[in-house]
Coordinates of C-alpha atoms in Angstrom, one line a residue:
M1 CA 88.1 119.2 70.8
E2 CA 88.1 120.0 74.5
L3 CA 91.0 118.3 76.2
T4 CA 89.7 116.7 79.3
R5 CA 90.6 113.5 81.1
L6 CA 89.1 110.2 79.9
R7 CA 86.2 108.6 81.7
G8 CA 87.3 106.5 84.6
F9 CA 90.7 108.2 84.9
R10 CA 91.7 110.7 87.6
D11 CA 94.1 113.5 88.4
L12 CA 95.4 113.2 92.0
V13 CA 96.6 116.4 93.6
G14 CA 97.5 117.5 97.1
A15 CA 95.8 115.6 100.0
D16 CA 94.5 112.9 97.6
A17 CA 97.9 112.2 96.2
R18 CA 99.5 112.3 99.6
A19 CA 97.1 109.7 101.0
M20 CA 98.0 107.4 98.1
S21 CA 101.7 108.0 98.8
L22 CA 101.3 107.3 102.5
V23 CA 99.8 103.9 101.8
E24 CA 102.6 103.0 99.4
E25 CA 105.3 104.3 101.8
R26 CA 103.9 102.4 104.8
A27 CA 103.5 99.2 102.7
R28 CA 107.0 99.4 101.4
A29 CA 108.5 100.0 104.8
L30 CA 106.5 97.0 106.1
V31 CA 107.4 94.5 103.5
E32 CA 111.1 95.4 103.6
R33 CA 110.9 94.4 107.3
Y34 CA 109.6 91.1 106.1
S35 CA 112.7 90.6 103.9
M36 CA 110.9 91.2 100.6
K37 CA 112.7 92.3 97.5
E38 CA 111.3 94.8 94.9
I39 CA 110.4 93.7 91.4
R40 CA 109.4 96.1 88.6
I41 CA 107.4 94.6 85.8
P42 CA 106.2 96.1 82.4
V43 CA 102.9 97.8 82.1
L44 CA 102.4 96.1 78.7
E45 CA 102.3 92.3 78.3
R46 CA 101.0 89.8 75.7
T47 CA 97.3 89.2 76.1
Q48 CA 98.0 85.5 76.2
L49 CA 99.7 85.9 79.6
Y50 CA 96.3 86.8 81.2
L51 CA 94.3 84.3 79.2
R52 CA 96.6 81.5 80.5
S53 CA 96.8 82.8 84.1
T54 CA 93.8 84.9 85.1
G55 CA 91.4 82.6 83.2
E56 CA 89.2 83.1 80.1
T57 CA 86.0 83.1 82.2
S58 CA 87.1 85.9 84.5
D59 CA 85.5 89.4 84.2
I60 CA 89.0 90.8 83.7
V61 CA 89.6 88.8 80.5
E62 CA 86.1 88.7 79.2
K63 CA 85.2 92.4 79.7
Q64 CA 87.8 94.6 81.2
M65 CA 91.2 94.4 79.4
Y66 CA 92.6 97.2 77.3
T67 CA 94.1 95.3 74.3
F68 CA 95.5 96.3 71.0
T69 CA 97.7 94.8 68.2
D70 CA 101.4 95.8 68.4
R71 CA 102.6 95.9 64.8
D72 CA 106.2 96.1 65.9
E73 CA 105.9 92.7 67.6
G74 CA 104.6 90.8 64.6
E75 CA 101.0 91.7 65.0
T76 CA 101.1 90.4 68.6
V77 CA 98.0 91.2 70.7
V78 CA 99.1 93.0 73.8
A79 CA 97.3 94.3 76.9
L80 CA 97.8 97.0 79.5
R81 CA 98.3 95.0 82.7
P82 CA 95.0 94.5 84.6
E83 CA 96.7 93.0 87.6
G84 CA 100.2 92.3 88.9
T85 CA 100.5 88.6 89.7
P86 CA 100.7 87.2 86.1
G87 CA 103.5 89.6 85.2
V88 CA 105.5 88.7 88.3
V89 CA 105.1 85.0 87.7
R90 CA 106.2 85.5 84.1
A91 CA 109.3 87.4 85.2
Y92 CA 110.0 84.7 87.9
I93 CA 109.9 82.0 85.3
E94 CA 111.8 84.0 82.7
A95 CA 114.6 84.6 85.2
G96 CA 114.9 80.9 85.9
F97 CA 114.1 81.3 89.6
D98 CA 111.6 78.4 89.5
R99 CA 114.5 76.0 88.8
T100 CA 117.5 77.7 90.4
E101 CA 116.2 79.7 93.4
P102 CA 112.5 78.8 93.8
Q103 CA 112.1 80.6 97.2
Q104 CA 111.6 84.2 96.3
R105 CA 109.9 87.0 98.3
L106 CA 108.9 89.8 96.0
F107 CA 106.8 93.0 96.1
Y108 CA 105.7 95.4 93.3
S109 CA 103.7 98.6 92.9
G110 CA 102.2 100.6 90.1
A111 CA 99.2 101.4 87.9
M112 CA 96.8 98.7 86.6
F113 CA 94.1 99.2 83.9
R114 CA 90.6 97.7 83.6
R115 CA 87.7 98.9 81.5
E116 CA 85.2 98.9 84.3
R117 CA 82.1 101.0 85.0
P118 CA 83.6 103.9 86.9
Q119 CA 82.4 104.7 90.4
K120 CA 83.9 105.8 93.7
G121 CA 86.6 103.3 94.6
R122 CA 86.6 101.7 91.1
Y123 CA 88.6 103.4 88.4
R124 CA 89.9 102.4 85.0
Q125 CA 93.4 103.3 86.0
F126 CA 94.1 102.3 89.5
Y127 CA 97.1 101.5 91.7
Q128 CA 98.1 98.3 93.5
F129 CA 100.9 97.3 95.9
G130 CA 101.4 93.6 95.8
V131 CA 103.4 90.8 97.4
E132 CA 104.2 87.4 95.9
V133 CA 106.0 84.6 97.8
F134 CA 107.2 81.6 95.8
G135 CA 108.5 78.2 96.9
R136 CA 106.6 78.0 100.3
P137 CA 103.7 75.6 100.3
D138 CA 103.4 75.6 104.1
A139 CA 100.6 77.0 106.2
A140 CA 103.1 79.1 108.2
C141 CA 103.7 81.2 105.1
D142 CA 100.0 81.8 104.7
A143 CA 99.8 82.9 108.3
E144 CA 102.8 85.2 107.9
I145 CA 101.0 86.9 104.9
L146 CA 97.9 87.4 107.0
I147 CA 99.9 88.9 109.9
M148 CA 101.6 91.2 107.5
I149 CA 98.3 92.6 106.2
D150 CA 96.9 92.9 109.7
E151 CA 100.0 94.9 110.7
L152 CA 99.7 97.2 107.8
C153 CA 96.0 98.0 108.4
R154 CA 96.7 98.6 112.1
D155 CA 99.6 100.9 111.2
L156 CA 97.4 102.9 108.9
K157 CA 94.7 103.1 111.6
V158 CA 92.0 102.0 109.2
P159 CA 89.0 100.1 110.7
F160 CA 88.9 96.7 108.9
T161 CA 87.6 93.2 108.8
M162 CA 89.5 90.2 107.5
E163 CA 87.7 87.2 106.0
I164 CA 89.5 84.0 105.2
N165 CA 88.5 80.7 103.6
S166 CA 89.9 77.6 101.9
I167 CA 88.6 76.6 98.5
G168 CA 90.5 73.3 98.4
D169 CA 92.9 72.0 95.8
Q170 CA 92.8 69.9 92.6
K171 CA 92.0 66.8 94.6
C172 CA 88.9 68.0 96.6
R173 CA 87.7 71.0 94.6
P174 CA 86.0 68.9 91.8
A175 CA 83.5 67.7 94.3
F176 CA 82.8 71.2 95.5
R177 CA 82.6 72.3 91.8
D178 CA 80.0 69.6 91.0
A179 CA 77.9 70.6 94.0
L180 CA 77.9 74.2 92.8
V181 CA 76.8 73.2 89.3
Q182 CA 73.9 71.2 90.8
W183 CA 73.0 74.1 93.0
G184 CA 73.1 76.5 90.2
R185 CA 70.9 74.4 87.9
T186 CA 68.4 74.1 90.8
H187 CA 68.3 77.9 91.1
W188 CA 68.6 78.6 87.3
D189 CA 65.6 80.9 87.1
E190 CA 67.0 83.0 90.0
L191 CA 70.4 83.5 88.5
C192 CA 71.6 86.4 86.4
D193 CA 72.7 85.9 82.7
D194 CA 76.4 86.1 83.7
C195 CA 75.9 83.3 86.2
H196 CA 74.1 81.2 83.5
N197 CA 77.3 81.4 81.5
R198 CA 79.5 80.6 84.5
I199 CA 77.8 77.4 85.6
D200 CA 79.7 75.1 83.3
R201 CA 82.8 77.2 82.7
N202 CA 83.7 78.3 86.2
P203 CA 81.0 77.6 88.8
L204 CA 83.0 78.9 91.7
R205 CA 82.4 82.4 90.3
L206 CA 78.7 81.9 91.1
L207 CA 79.7 82.9 94.6
D208 CA 81.3 86.1 93.3
C209 CA 78.2 87.5 91.8
K210 CA 77.1 90.8 93.3
I211 CA 73.6 90.6 91.7
D212 CA 72.9 87.2 93.2
A213 CA 74.7 87.8 96.6
K214 CA 71.7 87.0 98.8
L215 CA 71.0 83.8 96.8
A216 CA 74.6 82.7 97.3
A217 CA 74.0 82.4 101.0
S218 CA 72.2 79.1 100.3
A219 CA 75.1 77.8 98.1
P220 CA 77.3 74.8 99.1
N221 CA 80.0 75.5 101.7
S222 CA 83.5 75.0 100.5
L223 CA 84.7 73.8 103.9
D224 CA 82.3 70.8 103.7
Y225 CA 84.3 69.5 100.7
L226 CA 87.9 69.8 101.9
C227 CA 90.1 66.8 101.8
D228 CA 92.1 65.9 104.9
E229 CA 95.3 67.6 103.7
C230 CA 93.5 70.9 102.8
R231 CA 91.5 70.8 106.1
A232 CA 94.7 70.3 108.1
H233 CA 96.4 73.1 106.1
F234 CA 93.6 75.5 106.8
D235 CA 93.4 74.6 110.5
T236 CA 97.1 75.3 110.8
V237 CA 96.7 78.7 109.0
K238 CA 94.0 79.7 111.5
E239 CA 96.0 78.5 114.5
L240 CA 99.2 80.4 113.5
A241 CA 97.3 83.5 112.4
S242 CA 95.6 83.7 115.8
A243 CA 99.0 83.1 117.5
G244 CA 100.2 86.1 115.6
G245 CA 97.4 88.3 116.9
V246 CA 95.3 88.4 113.7
E247 CA 91.5 88.8 114.2
Y248 CA 89.6 87.2 111.3
V249 CA 86.2 85.8 110.3
V250 CA 85.9 82.5 108.4
N251 CA 83.6 83.0 105.4
P252 CA 83.1 79.6 103.8
R253 CA 81.4 81.2 100.7
M254 CA 84.2 83.7 100.0
V255 CA 86.1 82.8 96.8
R256 CA 88.4 84.8 94.6
G257 CA 87.3 85.7 91.1
L258 CA 90.4 84.4 89.4
D259 CA 91.1 80.9 88.2
Y260 CA 94.5 80.4 89.7
Y261 CA 93.6 80.4 93.4
T262 CA 93.8 77.3 95.5
R263 CA 93.4 76.5 99.3
T264 CA 93.7 79.7 101.3
A265 CA 91.9 82.8 100.1
F266 CA 91.3 86.1 101.9
E267 CA 89.9 89.6 101.7
V268 CA 90.1 92.6 103.9
M269 CA 87.2 95.1 104.0
A270 CA 87.6 98.7 105.3
G271 CA 84.9 100.8 106.9
G272 CA 83.4 103.9 105.4
L273 CA 83.7 102.8 101.7
G274 CA 80.2 101.5 100.9
A275 CA 80.0 98.8 98.2
Q276 CA 83.6 99.1 97.1
S277 CA 85.0 98.1 100.6
T278 CA 87.6 95.5 99.7
V279 CA 91.0 97.1 100.1
V280 CA 93.3 93.9 100.2
A281 CA 92.7 90.5 98.6
G282 CA 94.7 87.5 97.7
G283 CA 95.4 83.9 98.3
R284 CA 97.4 80.8 97.5
Y285 CA 98.1 79.8 93.9
D286 CA 100.2 76.6 94.0
G287 CA 99.5 75.5 90.4
L288 CA 100.0 78.9 88.6
V289 CA 103.8 78.7 88.0
E290 CA 103.4 75.3 86.4
T291 CA 100.4 76.3 84.4
M292 CA 102.4 79.2 82.9
G293 CA 105.3 76.8 81.8
G294 CA 107.4 76.8 84.9
A295 CA 108.3 74.2 87.5
A296 CA 105.8 72.9 90.1
V297 CA 106.4 75.7 92.6
A298 CA 104.0 76.9 95.2
G299 CA 103.0 80.5 95.5
I300 CA 100.9 82.9 97.6
G301 CA 100.3 86.6 97.3
F302 CA 98.0 89.6 97.8
A303 CA 97.4 93.0 96.4
I304 CA 96.5 96.2 98.2
G305 CA 94.1 98.5 96.4
V306 CA 96.0 101.7 97.0
D307 CA 93.2 104.0 95.8
R308 CA 90.6 102.4 98.1
M309 CA 93.0 102.2 101.0
A310 CA 93.7 105.9 100.6
L311 CA 89.9 106.6 100.5
A312 CA 89.6 104.5 103.7
L313 CA 92.3 106.7 105.4
Q314 CA 90.3 109.8 104.5
A315 CA 87.0 108.2 105.6
A316 CA 88.6 107.4 109.0
G317 CA 89.9 110.9 109.4
V318 CA 93.6 109.8 109.6
A319 CA 94.7 110.9 106.1
P320 CA 97.8 113.2 106.2
T321 CA 97.5 116.8 105.2
A322 CA 99.8 118.4 102.6
A323 CA 99.9 121.7 104.5
P324 CA 103.3 123.2 105.2
D325 CA 104.7 123.7 108.7
A326 CA 105.8 127.2 107.8
A327 CA 105.5 129.8 105.2
I328 CA 108.5 132.1 104.7
I329 CA 107.7 135.8 104.2
A330 CA 110.6 138.0 103.1
M331 CA 110.3 141.8 102.8
G332 CA 112.9 143.3 100.5
P333 CA 115.7 142.0 98.3
A334 CA 118.3 141.6 101.0
A335 CA 115.8 139.8 103.3
T336 CA 114.8 137.5 100.3
R337 CA 118.5 136.4 99.8
H338 CA 118.7 135.6 103.5
A339 CA 115.3 133.9 103.5
I340 CA 116.5 131.4 100.9
A341 CA 119.1 130.1 103.3
V342 CA 116.6 130.1 106.2
A343 CA 114.2 128.1 104.2
R344 CA 116.9 125.5 103.4
N345 CA 117.9 125.2 107.1
L346 CA 114.3 124.6 108.1
R347 CA 113.8 121.9 105.4
E348 CA 117.0 120.2 106.5
A349 CA 115.5 120.1 110.0
N350 CA 112.7 118.0 108.4
L351 CA 110.1 120.8 108.3
N352 CA 107.7 121.3 105.4
V353 CA 108.3 124.9 104.2
E354 CA 106.9 127.0 101.4
M355 CA 108.6 130.3 100.5
L356 CA 106.0 132.9 99.4
S357 CA 106.5 135.6 96.7
P358 CA 108.5 138.5 98.0
E359 CA 106.6 140.9 95.6
R360 CA 103.4 141.1 97.7
K361 CA 102.3 143.1 100.7
M362 CA 102.5 141.7 104.2
K363 CA 98.7 141.4 104.6
T364 CA 98.4 139.5 101.3
L365 CA 101.2 137.1 102.3
L366 CA 99.8 136.4 105.7
A367 CA 96.4 135.6 104.0
R368 CA 98.2 133.3 101.6
A369 CA 100.0 131.5 104.5
S370 CA 96.6 130.9 106.2
K371 CA 95.0 129.7 102.9
I372 CA 97.6 127.0 102.3
G373 CA 97.2 125.8 105.8
A374 CA 100.6 126.8 107.2
R375 CA 100.8 126.6 111.0
F376 CA 103.5 129.3 111.2
A377 CA 104.7 132.3 109.2
V378 CA 108.4 133.1 109.4
I379 CA 108.8 136.8 108.7
I380 CA 112.1 138.4 107.7
G381 CA 112.6 142.1 107.0
D382 CA 115.6 144.4 107.0
D383 CA 115.4 144.9 110.7
E384 CA 115.3 141.2 111.5
L385 CA 118.2 140.7 109.0
A386 CA 120.3 143.3 110.8
R387 CA 119.8 141.7 114.2
G388 CA 120.1 138.0 113.1
V389 CA 116.5 137.1 114.1
V390 CA 113.2 136.1 112.5
Q391 CA 109.6 136.7 113.6
V392 CA 107.7 133.4 114.1
R393 CA 104.0 134.0 113.9
D394 CA 101.7 131.2 115.1
L395 CA 98.8 131.4 112.7
K396 CA 96.7 129.1 114.8
Q397 CA 97.2 130.9 118.1
S398 CA 97.5 134.4 116.6
T399 CA 100.7 134.9 118.6
Q400 CA 104.1 136.1 117.5
R401 CA 107.6 136.0 118.9
E402 CA 111.1 136.8 117.9
V403 CA 113.8 134.1 117.8
A404 CA 117.3 133.8 116.7
V405 CA 117.8 132.4 113.2
A406 CA 119.6 129.4 114.5
E407 CA 116.7 128.6 116.9
A408 CA 113.9 129.0 114.4
A409 CA 113.7 125.3 113.5
R410 CA 113.7 124.2 117.1
A411 CA 111.0 126.8 118.0
I412 CA 108.7 125.7 115.2
A413 CA 109.3 122.0 115.9
D414 CA 108.6 122.4 119.6
A415 CA 105.4 124.5 119.0
R416 CA 104.2 122.0 116.3
G417 CA 104.4 119.2 118.8
E418 CA 102.0 120.8 121.3

């Protein structure tokens, strides 16, 4: 059997992996400025967790979960996590935070798994960076979340559009739900088979359908059915988000595909990604903790699709390169011993350095330095060793100069900043 990767799974190397890491690093730095604490959750959970939270009518539960029976757990059916929120809520309740310290600000990151049809921007193993805030039902918290997302996208220099909406709560959503059922039955012959199944089980998901997207433009508007409390909440979210410098578009037919969302919902679309353009999505889920057996604690959160955000970076031409600043070329055993120390000094000066094989000829090593994208070659031979200098060759400008060993890092850093 030929050993190759499974369909829908990827190996990430070099620039692709670095773009992913950059998204995660920037997101982590941002959320820590917002006083978030990290939580690490298992990659394997009871399947029942997702049935109760995500919803039996969601595509995730109906079609996409990787499940199997764990014989060590009494024939328990378990699943690779398809999303992060249910696991975080489970951990929150299990730790007793819902009753002892309900206000928690948490973030997580890691791999998720869904059995989807693979395409660019949609993989069976993908990565998310998520934020969950508990114990804050106020609109100011929603606005802060939107400001945080806006700040991250601007920091990454990704062109984006933010859409927001309110889908109401348990008081006003039934009327909206009934209107969608009536609309769906009126347009029955125009709906796909999946939507036929959704009409009675979860009619809000009629608006999620990609096949019937054009038809959905004629569907009822969620904002027309909001109660006074939900309307006031949404008006305040918009006001505070605008005060925080967020540019957004209200899309009254945008809903999230999971059962637990309530009131504020939002998505961020990045340019250059085609159909798979959503890079951040989330919303409020005030009833989820209670549904999962906890206290009646409000919640709101979002997840960044790290894979798609990395693709957006590359599409925008702002993805980082993995190329070294300098390649070290040592000629001879004595120069090699000295080059080891020079390379360490350069790295301690925060330079990206690769030391090349000392067993090749100069011409070959210079070609290698150019191939790996190094800006400079630092050349050390017996003569340089005796005089306490190195040759710094600028491979971009095709120039070379001699500098003292102690000045090599500064010379490279200064030239790199040009």
